[in-house]
Amino acid sequence: MLVLVINCGSSSVKYQVRDTEGATEDAQVIAKGLIENIGTKIPNHTAALELMAKDLEEPLHGKTIDAIGHRIVHGGDVFSQPVIIDESVIEKIDELSPLAPLHNPAHVQGLKAATATYPGVPQVAVFDTAFHATMPEHVFRYAVPENFYTDYGVRRYGFHGTSHDYVTGIAADFLGIERSEFNAVVAHLGNGASITAIEDGKCLDTSMGYTPLAGLVMGTRSGDIDPSVLTSVLMQDSTMTTERLDTILNKESGLLAIAGNNDMRTVVDAMEAGDERAKLALDMTSYRVAKYIGGYNVAVGGAQALIFTAGIGENSHQFRTLVTDRLGALGIKIDEEANKVRGDHARIISTEDSAIPILVVPTNEEKAIAEATVELVAA
Ligand code: AMP
């Protein structure tokens, strides 16, 4: 099946056409691209998708798209599975916009534009939050008044679900463990980063919360902080606004705030050159990851594997070492030779006598979305 995978942001559209029957990753990816400047140089999402369709004419050689899979950030507690798109689904995604004001409105634009550009082609929505729908209530609730939850939907949702789900499946297969009996900790470490406790192959807990700001120290996001910091700053600084605070915590914090740069490669290079700020930033970041790994090991009653994925998790052997060096109490030991070997397949990077294997598993959200799309459309 030829599946067009679309990720619509407010000013950009990232797309990939995949042949789900291709034997290798190279054979599966027929075309990919990015259209930017929607709202400035390109008037709207419909115009962007028309441009995309034009760009696709040559690589498609007259073949037609069989189905479209959309990455949708927020499914709230309405969507716990991928769904076939119809009018009512688009409406519900729109209604969830208060939970993801930057993303869901753009997704709705993209869904409508795709319907106009590819009339009659079945479309599927795959939600970043869906994999986390299995979290039990004592895990997803915050200890705040009930009406925060009932009126505003304040609870833990979790994100990067498509990646956590995909990587969990690959790791269980790789280790020869039935997914339904697989306990693990998955660290998705990219510019945005989250970590998930996997129990019996499903999500038990995850570090992102009501929004993707919670949990780990990230490229530009603070991760967990004491919420009183916000009220305190607002009360002490009369020029401060809630919008400004939101920008600071999402775009000016994390590695960027401490080390002066949000790119892991640059920060690691700076640390190796003796930069104290870079060292502090990496200590803070790796300490937080290790703390979650310890907690989630307890949560799942003992993980059978620790899995690293995404930009930093897959590529930065230095950062993996910084994290795993803090896991001595769990008997988890990294093999420095194996850790430094690069590769684009799942691999083990722990020593023979490590309490559990440490794996690097490349994530592939487009592939996961295409597979979920085919599964629904074929059914
Ligand atoms: P992602 O959001 O998954 O694309 O990941 C982006 C992050 O991965 C950035 O912080 C990059 O610095 C980091 N990254 C990508 N490639 C490498 C690499 N070869 N070594 C270290 N970090 C990398």
Short mmCIF file of C-alpha atoms and ligand atoms in Angstrom, two decimals:
data_model
loop_
_atom_site.label_atom_id
_atom_site.label_comp_id
_atom_site.label_asym_id
_atom_site.label_seq_id
_atom_site.Cartn_x
_atom_site.Cartn_y
_atom_site.Cartn_z
CA MET A 1 0.00 0.00 0.00
CA LEU A 2 1.17 3.54 -0.73
CA VAL A 3 0.63 5.60 2.39
CA LEU A 4 1.14 9.33 2.65
CA VAL A 5 2.17 10.26 6.20
CA ILE A 6 1.48 13.88 7.08
CA ASN A 7 2.61 15.89 10.09
CA CYS A 8 0.95 19.31 9.97
CA GLY A 9 2.29 22.10 12.13
CA SER A 10 0.96 25.64 12.24
CA SER A 11 3.44 26.93 9.66
CA SER A 12 4.82 23.73 8.13
CA VAL A 13 3.90 20.34 6.70
CA LYS A 14 6.30 17.41 6.94
CA TYR A 15 5.40 14.47 4.72
CA GLN A 16 6.58 11.07 3.62
CA VAL A 17 5.18 8.60 1.09
CA ARG A 18 5.81 5.02 2.15
CA ASP A 19 5.32 1.74 0.31
CA THR A 20 4.44 -0.49 3.24
CA GLU A 21 5.35 -3.60 1.24
CA GLY A 22 8.95 -2.47 0.61
CA ALA A 23 11.53 -4.95 1.89
CA THR A 24 13.86 -2.38 3.46
CA GLU A 25 13.54 1.10 4.92
CA ASP A 26 15.08 2.54 1.72
CA ALA A 27 12.59 0.64 -0.43
CA GLN A 28 9.70 1.81 1.76
CA VAL A 29 10.44 5.53 1.62
CA ILE A 30 9.29 6.66 -1.84
CA ALA A 31 9.47 10.39 -1.19
CA LYS A 32 9.67 12.84 1.66
CA GLY A 33 9.71 16.57 2.15
CA LEU A 34 8.97 19.63 4.19
CA ILE A 35 6.91 22.65 3.20
CA GLU A 36 7.47 25.70 5.35
CA ASN A 37 6.27 29.31 5.60
CA ILE A 38 2.56 28.55 5.67
CA GLY A 39 0.77 31.76 6.57
CA THR A 40 3.53 33.93 5.11
CA LYS A 41 4.80 32.83 1.67
CA ILE A 42 2.17 30.10 1.28
CA PRO A 43 -1.36 31.30 2.07
CA ASN A 44 -2.77 28.23 3.87
CA HIS A 45 -2.59 24.46 4.43
CA THR A 46 -4.66 23.68 1.32
CA ALA A 47 -2.15 25.57 -0.83
CA ALA A 48 0.69 23.74 0.98
CA LEU A 49 -0.82 20.31 0.30
CA GLU A 50 -1.39 21.22 -3.35
CA LEU A 51 2.30 22.10 -3.56
CA MET A 52 3.15 18.79 -1.89
CA ALA A 53 0.93 16.87 -4.35
CA LYS A 54 2.79 18.56 -7.19
CA ASP A 55 6.18 17.68 -5.65
CA LEU A 56 5.00 14.07 -5.39
CA GLU A 57 3.99 13.71 -9.06
CA GLU A 58 7.47 12.75 -10.22
CA PRO A 59 8.45 10.23 -7.50
CA LEU A 60 5.01 8.59 -7.69
CA HIS A 61 5.26 7.92 -11.47
CA GLY A 62 1.48 8.07 -11.90
CA LYS A 63 0.76 5.75 -8.95
CA THR A 64 -1.96 6.93 -6.59
CA ILE A 65 -1.95 7.30 -2.81
CA ASP A 66 -4.00 4.49 -1.18
CA ALA A 67 -4.33 6.01 2.28
CA ILE A 68 -3.21 8.97 4.37
CA GLY A 69 -1.96 8.78 7.97
CA HIS A 70 -1.90 11.96 10.05
CA ARG A 71 0.20 12.50 13.14
CA ILE A 72 -2.07 14.20 15.68
CA VAL A 73 -0.54 15.49 18.91
CA HIS A 74 -3.52 15.46 21.25
CA GLY A 75 -6.31 12.91 21.43
CA GLY A 76 -7.26 13.89 25.00
CA ASP A 77 -9.10 11.07 26.71
CA VAL A 78 -11.35 10.74 23.65
CA PHE A 79 -8.98 8.75 21.41
CA SER A 80 -7.05 5.79 22.75
CA GLN A 81 -6.45 4.20 19.31
CA PRO A 82 -5.82 5.35 15.76
CA VAL A 83 -9.14 6.12 14.02
CA ILE A 84 -10.48 6.49 10.50
CA ILE A 85 -11.16 10.16 9.89
CA ASP A 86 -14.63 11.48 9.26
CA GLU A 87 -16.38 14.78 9.98
CA SER A 88 -17.07 13.92 13.62
CA VAL A 89 -13.43 12.93 14.28
CA ILE A 90 -12.22 16.24 12.84
CA GLU A 91 -14.71 18.03 15.08
CA LYS A 92 -13.50 16.19 18.18
CA ILE A 93 -9.84 16.93 17.37
CA ASP A 94 -10.85 20.57 17.04
CA GLU A 95 -12.68 20.47 20.39
CA LEU A 96 -9.45 19.23 22.03
CA SER A 97 -7.59 22.37 20.89
CA PRO A 98 -7.50 23.96 24.37
CA LEU A 99 -5.23 21.06 25.40
CA ALA A 100 -2.82 21.59 22.46
CA PRO A 101 -3.38 25.15 21.22
CA LEU A 102 -0.33 25.15 18.95
CA HIS A 103 -0.92 21.74 17.38
CA ASN A 104 -4.53 20.62 17.12
CA PRO A 105 -5.83 23.66 15.19
CA ALA A 106 -3.05 23.10 12.64
CA HIS A 107 -3.92 19.40 12.44
CA VAL A 108 -7.55 20.31 11.72
CA GLN A 109 -6.39 22.59 8.90
CA GLY A 110 -4.25 19.75 7.56
CA LEU A 111 -7.09 17.21 7.78
CA LYS A 112 -9.45 19.47 5.87
CA ALA A 113 -6.79 20.32 3.29
CA ALA A 114 -5.96 16.62 2.75
CA THR A 115 -9.65 15.84 2.25
CA ALA A 116 -9.80 18.56 -0.40
CA THR A 117 -6.56 17.53 -2.12
CA TYR A 118 -7.17 13.76 -2.01
CA PRO A 119 -10.96 13.32 -2.14
CA GLY A 120 -12.11 9.78 -1.44
CA VAL A 121 -8.73 8.58 -0.11
CA PRO A 122 -9.18 7.03 3.36
CA GLN A 123 -7.44 8.94 6.14
CA VAL A 124 -6.37 7.84 9.59
CA ALA A 125 -5.47 9.90 12.66
CA VAL A 126 -2.65 8.53 14.84
CA PHE A 127 -2.39 10.25 18.22
CA ASP A 128 0.77 11.02 20.20
CA THR A 129 -1.21 10.58 23.40
CA ALA A 130 -3.00 7.31 22.52
CA PHE A 131 -0.34 4.87 23.71
CA HIS A 132 -0.56 6.38 27.18
CA ALA A 133 -4.30 5.73 27.50
CA THR A 134 -3.53 2.60 29.57
CA MET A 135 -2.14 4.61 32.51
CA PRO A 136 -4.23 3.86 35.61
CA GLU A 137 -6.04 6.69 37.35
CA HIS A 138 -3.68 6.91 40.32
CA VAL A 139 -0.88 7.54 37.81
CA PHE A 140 -2.61 10.03 35.51
CA ARG A 141 -4.39 12.16 38.12
CA TYR A 142 -2.84 15.20 39.82
CA ALA A 143 -3.66 15.84 43.47
CA VAL A 144 -5.58 19.06 42.79
CA PRO A 145 -9.29 19.86 43.19
CA GLU A 146 -11.60 17.54 41.27
CA ASN A 147 -12.99 20.31 39.05
CA PHE A 148 -9.55 20.93 37.49
CA TYR A 149 -9.95 17.43 36.07
CA THR A 150 -13.65 17.49 35.24
CA ASP A 151 -13.81 21.07 33.91
CA TYR A 152 -10.41 21.54 32.28
CA GLY A 153 -9.20 18.01 31.60
CA VAL A 154 -6.19 18.52 33.90
CA ARG A 155 -4.48 15.12 34.12
CA ARG A 156 -1.34 13.44 32.80
CA TYR A 157 -1.70 12.60 29.09
CA GLY A 158 1.84 11.86 27.93
CA PHE A 159 3.31 12.38 24.44
CA HIS A 160 5.73 10.70 21.97
CA GLY A 161 3.36 7.73 22.31
CA THR A 162 3.82 6.51 18.73
CA SER A 163 7.57 6.32 19.31
CA HIS A 164 7.36 4.65 22.75
CA ASP A 165 4.92 2.09 21.34
CA TYR A 166 6.99 1.35 18.23
CA VAL A 167 10.27 1.04 20.11
CA THR A 168 8.70 -1.23 22.75
CA GLY A 169 7.50 -3.63 20.04
CA ILE A 170 10.87 -3.73 18.30
CA ALA A 171 12.74 -4.29 21.59
CA ALA A 172 10.45 -7.12 22.72
CA ASP A 173 10.87 -8.85 19.33
CA PHE A 174 14.62 -8.30 19.41
CA LEU A 175 14.91 -9.85 22.88
CA GLY A 176 12.51 -12.70 22.03
CA ILE A 177 10.09 -11.74 24.81
CA GLU A 178 6.31 -11.80 24.30
CA ARG A 179 5.26 -8.17 24.19
CA SER A 180 2.39 -8.84 26.60
CA GLU A 181 4.95 -10.03 29.17
CA PHE A 182 7.52 -7.31 28.56
CA ASN A 183 8.46 -4.81 31.28
CA ALA A 184 10.86 -2.04 30.28
CA VAL A 185 11.90 1.58 30.57
CA VAL A 186 11.99 3.50 27.27
CA ALA A 187 13.95 6.77 27.14
CA HIS A 188 12.97 8.83 24.08
CA LEU A 189 15.67 11.51 24.20
CA GLY A 190 15.46 14.12 21.47
CA ASN A 191 15.12 17.87 21.59
CA GLY A 192 11.85 17.02 23.34
CA ALA A 193 12.39 14.09 25.68
CA SER A 194 10.21 11.70 27.63
CA ILE A 195 10.59 8.43 29.42
CA THR A 196 7.97 5.70 29.76
CA ALA A 197 7.46 2.81 32.15
CA ILE A 198 6.28 -0.21 30.17
CA GLU A 199 4.42 -2.95 32.04
CA ASP A 200 3.17 -6.02 30.17
CA GLY A 201 3.93 -4.21 26.90
CA LYS A 202 1.71 -1.24 27.75
CA CYS A 203 2.26 2.22 29.18
CA LEU A 204 2.08 2.34 32.97
CA ASP A 205 3.57 5.83 33.42
CA THR A 206 5.31 8.51 31.41
CA SER A 207 7.27 11.63 32.30
CA MET A 208 5.40 14.17 30.17
CA GLY A 209 2.16 15.31 31.70
CA TYR A 210 -0.76 17.60 30.96
CA THR A 211 1.57 19.15 28.36
CA PRO A 212 4.97 18.16 26.89
CA LEU A 213 6.69 20.51 29.35
CA ALA A 214 6.80 18.05 32.24
CA GLY A 215 9.46 15.52 33.18
CA LEU A 216 13.00 15.50 31.86
CA VAL A 217 15.31 18.47 31.32
CA MET A 218 15.08 19.01 27.54
CA GLY A 219 16.75 21.10 24.84
CA THR A 220 14.77 24.24 25.67
CA ARG A 221 12.14 22.99 28.16
CA SER A 222 12.60 22.98 31.92
CA GLY A 223 10.89 19.67 32.64
CA ASP A 224 9.62 19.23 36.22
CA ILE A 225 9.83 22.29 38.46
CA ASP A 226 8.05 23.30 41.62
CA PRO A 227 4.83 24.99 40.40
CA SER A 228 5.24 27.67 43.08
CA VAL A 229 8.13 29.07 41.05
CA LEU A 230 5.56 30.39 38.57
CA THR A 231 3.33 32.13 41.09
CA SER A 232 6.37 33.44 42.97
CA VAL A 233 7.93 35.00 39.85
CA LEU A 234 4.57 36.47 38.82
CA MET A 235 4.14 38.02 42.26
CA GLN A 236 7.70 39.41 42.51
CA ASP A 237 8.19 40.69 38.94
CA SER A 238 5.49 43.14 37.94
CA THR A 239 6.57 43.05 34.28
CA MET A 240 6.16 39.28 34.04
CA THR A 241 3.17 37.84 32.16
CA THR A 242 1.79 34.31 31.92
CA GLU A 243 2.59 34.25 28.17
CA ARG A 244 6.18 35.26 28.85
CA LEU A 245 6.52 32.58 31.54
CA ASP A 246 5.15 30.00 29.11
CA THR A 247 7.74 31.03 26.52
CA ILE A 248 10.56 30.97 29.09
CA LEU A 249 9.72 27.48 30.33
CA ASN A 250 9.16 26.02 26.85
CA LYS A 251 11.74 27.81 24.73
CA GLU A 252 14.39 29.39 26.93
CA SER A 253 15.00 26.77 29.60
CA GLY A 254 16.57 23.30 29.70
CA LEU A 255 20.05 22.79 28.21
CA LEU A 256 19.80 26.20 26.55
CA ALA A 257 19.34 28.00 29.86
CA ILE A 258 22.13 26.21 31.70
CA ALA A 259 24.69 25.54 28.96
CA GLY A 260 23.81 28.35 26.54
CA ASN A 261 23.01 25.89 23.74
CA ASN A 262 20.23 23.36 23.12
CA ASP A 263 22.10 21.03 20.75
CA MET A 264 23.44 17.98 22.57
CA ARG A 265 26.49 17.68 20.28
CA THR A 266 27.57 21.25 21.03
CA VAL A 267 27.01 20.86 24.77
CA VAL A 268 28.96 17.56 24.91
CA ASP A 269 31.83 19.14 22.93
CA ALA A 270 31.85 22.10 25.33
CA MET A 271 31.94 19.80 28.37
CA GLU A 272 34.83 17.85 26.87
CA ALA A 273 36.66 21.16 26.34
CA GLY A 274 36.25 21.93 30.06
CA ASP A 275 33.21 24.23 30.02
CA GLU A 276 31.72 24.23 33.54
CA ARG A 277 28.23 25.34 32.47
CA ALA A 278 28.03 22.53 29.93
CA LYS A 279 29.12 20.04 32.59
CA LEU A 280 26.47 21.26 35.02
CA ALA A 281 23.78 21.11 32.30
CA LEU A 282 24.73 17.53 31.39
CA ASP A 283 24.89 16.50 35.06
CA MET A 284 21.42 17.91 35.62
CA THR A 285 20.00 16.31 32.47
CA SER A 286 21.52 12.86 32.98
CA TYR A 287 20.71 12.87 36.70
CA ARG A 288 17.04 13.52 35.93
CA VAL A 289 16.93 10.69 33.37
CA ALA A 290 18.59 8.29 35.83
CA LYS A 291 16.18 9.29 38.60
CA TYR A 292 13.21 8.44 36.36
CA ILE A 293 14.80 5.15 35.32
CA GLY A 294 15.17 4.20 38.98
CA GLY A 295 11.59 5.19 39.78
CA TYR A 296 10.11 3.42 36.78
CA ASN A 297 12.05 0.25 37.59
CA VAL A 298 10.20 0.17 40.88
CA ALA A 299 6.91 1.08 39.17
CA VAL A 300 7.05 -1.90 36.79
CA GLY A 301 8.35 -4.31 39.42
CA GLY A 302 11.73 -4.67 37.71
CA ALA A 303 12.35 -3.81 34.06
CA GLN A 304 13.68 -6.45 31.67
CA ALA A 305 15.42 -3.84 29.50
CA LEU A 306 16.44 -0.20 29.33
CA ILE A 307 15.92 1.26 25.86
CA PHE A 308 17.38 4.45 24.39
CA THR A 309 15.85 6.07 21.31
CA ALA A 310 15.49 9.40 19.34
CA GLY A 311 18.17 11.91 18.33
CA ILE A 312 20.20 11.90 21.54
CA GLY A 313 19.28 8.38 22.69
CA GLU A 314 20.32 6.87 19.34
CA ASN A 315 23.38 9.01 18.61
CA SER A 316 25.05 10.34 21.72
CA HIS A 317 27.20 7.61 23.24
CA GLN A 318 28.52 10.24 25.66
CA PHE A 319 25.07 11.02 27.01
CA ARG A 320 24.16 7.33 27.32
CA THR A 321 27.31 6.86 29.39
CA LEU A 322 26.47 9.83 31.63
CA VAL A 323 23.06 8.27 32.34
CA THR A 324 24.07 4.66 32.79
CA ASP A 325 27.04 5.57 35.01
CA ARG A 326 24.38 6.62 37.54
CA LEU A 327 22.63 3.23 37.48
CA GLY A 328 25.14 1.21 39.52
CA ALA A 329 22.58 0.53 42.26
CA LEU A 330 20.46 -1.35 39.69
CA GLY A 331 23.41 -3.41 38.44
CA ILE A 332 22.95 -1.94 34.95
CA LYS A 333 26.33 -1.74 33.19
CA ILE A 334 27.19 -0.25 29.82
CA ASP A 335 29.80 -1.84 27.52
CA GLU A 336 31.84 1.15 26.35
CA GLU A 337 33.01 -0.60 23.17
CA ALA A 338 29.50 -1.60 22.13
CA ASN A 339 28.18 1.81 23.16
CA LYS A 340 30.44 3.55 20.67
CA VAL A 341 29.46 1.39 17.69
CA ARG A 342 27.07 3.31 15.46
CA GLY A 343 24.23 1.60 13.64
CA ASP A 344 20.73 1.97 12.32
CA HIS A 345 19.35 -1.23 13.84
CA ALA A 346 18.34 -2.34 17.32
CA ARG A 347 21.44 -3.35 19.29
CA ILE A 348 22.62 -4.21 22.78
CA ILE A 349 25.17 -1.91 24.43
CA SER A 350 25.40 -3.46 27.91
CA THR A 351 27.99 -5.84 29.36
CA GLU A 352 27.31 -9.59 29.65
CA ASP A 353 26.97 -9.23 33.41
CA SER A 354 24.64 -6.24 33.34
CA ALA A 355 21.51 -6.92 35.42
CA ILE A 356 19.36 -6.16 32.37
CA PRO A 357 20.25 -5.40 28.74
CA ILE A 358 20.60 -1.79 27.61
CA LEU A 359 19.35 -1.38 24.05
CA VAL A 360 19.55 1.33 21.41
CA VAL A 361 16.48 1.11 19.18
CA PRO A 362 16.09 3.62 16.33
CA THR A 363 12.59 5.06 16.36
CA ASN A 364 10.57 5.58 13.17
CA GLU A 365 7.32 7.42 13.78
CA GLU A 366 6.45 7.70 10.07
CA LYS A 367 6.75 3.94 9.68
CA ALA A 368 4.59 3.35 12.76
CA ILE A 369 1.95 5.78 11.48
CA ALA A 370 1.95 4.13 8.03
CA GLU A 371 1.55 0.68 9.59
CA ALA A 372 -1.30 1.82 11.85
CA THR A 373 -2.96 3.42 8.81
CA VAL A 374 -2.73 0.24 6.72
CA GLU A 375 -4.06 -1.86 9.59
CA LEU A 376 -7.18 0.29 9.97
CA VAL A 377 -7.80 0.86 6.28
CA ALA A 378 -7.36 -2.84 5.42
CA ALA A 379 -9.84 -3.76 8.16
P1 AMP B 1 15.35 14.74 17.79
O1 AMP B 1 14.46 15.77 18.44
O2 AMP B 1 14.95 13.34 18.09
O3 AMP B 1 15.58 14.99 16.34
O4 AMP B 1 16.80 14.92 18.48
C1 AMP B 1 17.51 16.13 18.42
C2 AMP B 1 18.69 16.06 19.37
O5 AMP B 1 19.53 14.95 19.01
C3 AMP B 1 19.58 17.29 19.38
O6 AMP B 1 19.86 17.67 20.72
C4 AMP B 1 20.87 16.81 18.73
O7 AMP B 1 21.98 17.46 19.25
C5 AMP B 1 20.89 15.34 19.09
N1 AMP B 1 21.72 14.60 18.15
C6 AMP B 1 21.46 14.33 16.87
N2 AMP B 1 22.50 13.68 16.30
C7 AMP B 1 23.44 13.55 17.27
C8 AMP B 1 24.74 12.98 17.33
N3 AMP B 1 25.31 12.41 16.27
N4 AMP B 1 25.40 13.04 18.50
C9 AMP B 1 24.84 13.62 19.58
N5 AMP B 1 23.62 14.17 19.59
C10 AMP B 1 22.93 14.14 18.45
#
